Amino acid sequence: MQDFRNLRVWKHGHQLTLDVYNITQNLPRNEQYGLTSQLRRSAASVPANIAEGCGRYGNAELRRFLQIAMGSASELEYHILLTRDLAYIDNQTYDRVNQQVISVKRMLASLITACVKKAKF
């Protein structure tokens, strides 16, 4: 068991979530229970699953929660694209947030790979 707050991927995921919450404050009110909710839920799911995995015992459990976080990051990646295509955010905001998502996904992939390698030994 390790402190999730010490993981770089958790720190980046947490910052991404804060940024998504900030962006969604400006979305139309009629999206409050639709796209706004989906964006916030998928964003918060990333660091939350990293934290939960760190609270479990064993590498297999950690890996499983990291994989769930990866799925949530992919879902967020789509919702950010949809937000841009609906003209709720500009291209500059989209590019910035999308790069954050890609960065978090790369870190998750590396950590998942490390868990797999550790399990083989």
PDB file of C-alpha atoms in Angstrom:
ATOM      1  CA  MET A   1       0.000   0.000   0.000  1.00  0.00           C
ATOM      2  CA  GLN A   2       1.351   3.414  -0.964  1.00  0.00           C
ATOM      3  CA  ASP A   3       0.290   7.038  -0.619  1.00  0.00           C
ATOM      4  CA  PHE A   4      -1.392   7.981  -3.901  1.00  0.00           C
ATOM      5  CA  ARG A   5      -0.472  11.647  -3.349  1.00  0.00           C
ATOM      6  CA  ASN A   6       3.165  10.754  -4.020  1.00  0.00           C
ATOM      7  CA  LEU A   7       2.437   9.467  -7.528  1.00  0.00           C
ATOM      8  CA  ARG A   8       3.112  11.880 -10.374  1.00  0.00           C
ATOM      9  CA  VAL A   9       0.233  10.399 -12.387  1.00  0.00           C
ATOM     10  CA  TRP A  10      -2.185  11.089  -9.533  1.00  0.00           C
ATOM     11  CA  LYS A  11      -0.962  14.705  -9.261  1.00  0.00           C
ATOM     12  CA  HIS A  12      -1.485  15.239 -12.994  1.00  0.00           C
ATOM     13  CA  GLY A  13      -4.869  13.509 -12.888  1.00  0.00           C
ATOM     14  CA  HIS A  14      -5.957  15.670  -9.966  1.00  0.00           C
ATOM     15  CA  GLN A  15      -4.893  18.858 -11.769  1.00  0.00           C
ATOM     16  CA  LEU A  16      -6.737  17.675 -14.882  1.00  0.00           C
ATOM     17  CA  THR A  17      -9.877  17.198 -12.786  1.00  0.00           C
ATOM     18  CA  LEU A  18      -9.579  20.703 -11.333  1.00  0.00           C
ATOM     19  CA  ASP A  19      -9.173  22.111 -14.856  1.00  0.00           C
ATOM     20  CA  VAL A  20     -12.220  20.197 -16.126  1.00  0.00           C
ATOM     21  CA  TYR A  21     -14.320  21.491 -13.227  1.00  0.00           C
ATOM     22  CA  ASN A  22     -13.188  25.023 -14.079  1.00  0.00           C
ATOM     23  CA  ILE A  23     -14.027  24.611 -17.778  1.00  0.00           C
ATOM     24  CA  THR A  24     -17.444  23.109 -17.106  1.00  0.00           C
ATOM     25  CA  GLN A  25     -18.512  26.134 -15.060  1.00  0.00           C
ATOM     26  CA  ASN A  26     -18.904  27.934 -18.390  1.00  0.00           C
ATOM     27  CA  LEU A  27     -20.940  25.268 -20.187  1.00  0.00           C
ATOM     28  CA  PRO A  28     -24.606  26.008 -20.920  1.00  0.00           C
ATOM     29  CA  ARG A  29     -27.008  25.383 -18.060  1.00  0.00           C
ATOM     30  CA  ASN A  30     -28.971  22.881 -20.155  1.00  0.00           C
ATOM     31  CA  GLU A  31     -25.860  20.642 -20.157  1.00  0.00           C
ATOM     32  CA  GLN A  32     -25.696  20.511 -16.340  1.00  0.00           C
ATOM     33  CA  TYR A  33     -27.065  16.964 -16.132  1.00  0.00           C
ATOM     34  CA  GLY A  34     -25.629  15.866 -19.454  1.00  0.00           C
ATOM     35  CA  LEU A  35     -22.213  16.767 -20.764  1.00  0.00           C
ATOM     36  CA  THR A  36     -21.115  18.743 -17.693  1.00  0.00           C
ATOM     37  CA  SER A  37     -21.876  15.792 -15.447  1.00  0.00           C
ATOM     38  CA  GLN A  38     -20.153  13.322 -17.790  1.00  0.00           C
ATOM     39  CA  LEU A  39     -17.025  15.467 -18.056  1.00  0.00           C
ATOM     40  CA  ARG A  40     -16.735  15.890 -14.308  1.00  0.00           C
ATOM     41  CA  ARG A  41     -17.483  12.258 -13.542  1.00  0.00           C
ATOM     42  CA  SER A  42     -14.965  10.850 -16.022  1.00  0.00           C
ATOM     43  CA  ALA A  43     -12.291  13.370 -14.977  1.00  0.00           C
ATOM     44  CA  ALA A  44     -12.696  12.706 -11.249  1.00  0.00           C
ATOM     45  CA  SER A  45     -12.723   8.962 -11.866  1.00  0.00           C
ATOM     46  CA  VAL A  46      -9.094   9.026 -13.031  1.00  0.00           C
ATOM     47  CA  PRO A  47      -7.384  10.179  -9.800  1.00  0.00           C
ATOM     48  CA  ALA A  48     -10.058   8.470  -7.672  1.00  0.00           C
ATOM     49  CA  ASN A  49      -9.269   5.066  -9.188  1.00  0.00           C
ATOM     50  CA  ILE A  50      -5.541   5.654  -8.813  1.00  0.00           C
ATOM     51  CA  ALA A  51      -6.137   6.447  -5.140  1.00  0.00           C
ATOM     52  CA  GLU A  52      -8.342   3.397  -4.659  1.00  0.00           C
ATOM     53  CA  GLY A  53      -5.798   1.124  -6.325  1.00  0.00           C
ATOM     54  CA  CYS A  54      -3.096   2.426  -4.002  1.00  0.00           C
ATOM     55  CA  GLY A  55      -5.292   1.546  -1.051  1.00  0.00           C
ATOM     56  CA  ARG A  56      -5.595  -2.078  -2.109  1.00  0.00           C
ATOM     57  CA  TYR A  57      -3.192  -4.864  -1.331  1.00  0.00           C
ATOM     58  CA  GLY A  58      -1.184  -6.369  -4.131  1.00  0.00           C
ATOM     59  CA  ASN A  59      -0.031  -5.449  -7.571  1.00  0.00           C
ATOM     60  CA  ALA A  60      -2.923  -7.146  -9.349  1.00  0.00           C
ATOM     61  CA  GLU A  61      -5.456  -4.949  -7.546  1.00  0.00           C
ATOM     62  CA  LEU A  62      -3.447  -1.799  -8.244  1.00  0.00           C
ATOM     63  CA  ARG A  63      -3.165  -2.734 -11.915  1.00  0.00           C
ATOM     64  CA  ARG A  64      -6.925  -3.335 -12.167  1.00  0.00           C
ATOM     65  CA  PHE A  65      -7.722   0.127 -10.795  1.00  0.00           C
ATOM     66  CA  LEU A  66      -5.106   1.747 -13.035  1.00  0.00           C
ATOM     67  CA  GLN A  67      -6.825   0.088 -15.991  1.00  0.00           C
ATOM     68  CA  ILE A  68     -10.164   1.496 -14.856  1.00  0.00           C
ATOM     69  CA  ALA A  69      -8.509   4.937 -14.604  1.00  0.00           C
ATOM     70  CA  MET A  70      -7.243   4.476 -18.174  1.00  0.00           C
ATOM     71  CA  GLY A  71     -10.777   3.753 -19.359  1.00  0.00           C
ATOM     72  CA  SER A  72     -12.059   6.865 -17.623  1.00  0.00           C
ATOM     73  CA  ALA A  73      -9.280   8.939 -19.204  1.00  0.00           C
ATOM     74  CA  SER A  74     -10.303   7.643 -22.639  1.00  0.00           C
ATOM     75  CA  GLU A  75     -13.921   8.521 -21.902  1.00  0.00           C
ATOM     76  CA  LEU A  76     -12.834  12.015 -20.847  1.00  0.00           C
ATOM     77  CA  GLU A  77     -10.812  12.329 -24.045  1.00  0.00           C
ATOM     78  CA  TYR A  78     -14.000  11.813 -26.061  1.00  0.00           C
ATOM     79  CA  HIS A  79     -16.119  14.150 -23.931  1.00  0.00           C
ATOM     80  CA  ILE A  80     -13.543  16.932 -24.332  1.00  0.00           C
ATOM     81  CA  LEU A  81     -13.649  16.412 -28.112  1.00  0.00           C
ATOM     82  CA  LEU A  82     -17.448  16.557 -28.068  1.00  0.00           C
ATOM     83  CA  THR A  83     -17.335  19.729 -25.977  1.00  0.00           C
ATOM     84  CA  ARG A  84     -15.118  21.361 -28.592  1.00  0.00           C
ATOM     85  CA  ASP A  85     -17.202  20.108 -31.523  1.00  0.00           C
ATOM     86  CA  LEU A  86     -20.325  21.561 -29.913  1.00  0.00           C
ATOM     87  CA  ALA A  87     -18.414  24.885 -29.746  1.00  0.00           C
ATOM     88  CA  TYR A  88     -18.590  25.028 -25.942  1.00  0.00           C
ATOM     89  CA  ILE A  89     -14.803  25.447 -25.725  1.00  0.00           C
ATOM     90  CA  ASP A  90     -12.313  26.946 -28.146  1.00  0.00           C
ATOM     91  CA  ASN A  91      -9.528  25.061 -29.907  1.00  0.00           C
ATOM     92  CA  GLN A  92      -6.860  26.414 -27.569  1.00  0.00           C
ATOM     93  CA  THR A  93      -8.680  25.102 -24.494  1.00  0.00           C
ATOM     94  CA  TYR A  94      -9.327  21.801 -26.226  1.00  0.00           C
ATOM     95  CA  ASP A  95      -5.660  21.398 -27.194  1.00  0.00           C
ATOM     96  CA  ARG A  96      -4.472  22.175 -23.663  1.00  0.00           C
ATOM     97  CA  VAL A  97      -6.857  19.775 -21.934  1.00  0.00           C
ATOM     98  CA  ASN A  98      -6.453  17.065 -24.558  1.00  0.00           C
ATOM     99  CA  GLN A  99      -2.665  17.197 -24.083  1.00  0.00           C
ATOM    100  CA  GLN A 100      -3.184  16.794 -20.341  1.00  0.00           C
ATOM    101  CA  VAL A 101      -5.368  13.733 -20.945  1.00  0.00           C
ATOM    102  CA  ILE A 102      -2.819  12.193 -23.321  1.00  0.00           C
ATOM    103  CA  SER A 103      -0.039  12.827 -20.806  1.00  0.00           C
ATOM    104  CA  VAL A 104      -2.011  11.142 -18.005  1.00  0.00           C
ATOM    105  CA  LYS A 105      -2.809   8.182 -20.268  1.00  0.00           C
ATOM    106  CA  ARG A 106       0.884   7.743 -21.075  1.00  0.00           C
ATOM    107  CA  MET A 107       1.790   7.806 -17.386  1.00  0.00           C
ATOM    108  CA  LEU A 108      -0.949   5.289 -16.626  1.00  0.00           C
ATOM    109  CA  ALA A 109       0.266   3.011 -19.421  1.00  0.00           C
ATOM    110  CA  SER A 110       3.805   3.124 -18.040  1.00  0.00           C
ATOM    111  CA  LEU A 111       2.624   2.342 -14.523  1.00  0.00           C
ATOM    112  CA  ILE A 112       0.415  -0.511 -15.746  1.00  0.00           C
ATOM    113  CA  THR A 113       3.376  -1.950 -17.664  1.00  0.00           C
ATOM    114  CA  ALA A 114       5.549  -1.689 -14.547  1.00  0.00           C
ATOM    115  CA  CYS A 115       2.897  -3.568 -12.549  1.00  0.00           C
ATOM    116  CA  VAL A 116       2.799  -6.319 -15.173  1.00  0.00           C
ATOM    117  CA  LYS A 117       6.586  -6.643 -15.172  1.00  0.00           C
ATOM    118  CA  LYS A 118       6.689  -6.703 -11.381  1.00  0.00           C
ATOM    119  CA  ALA A 119       4.064  -9.467 -11.334  1.00  0.00           C
ATOM    120  CA  LYS A 120       6.251 -11.662 -13.557  1.00  0.00           C
ATOM    121  CA  PHE A 121       9.100 -11.657 -11.048  1.00  0.00           C
TER     122      PHE A 121
END
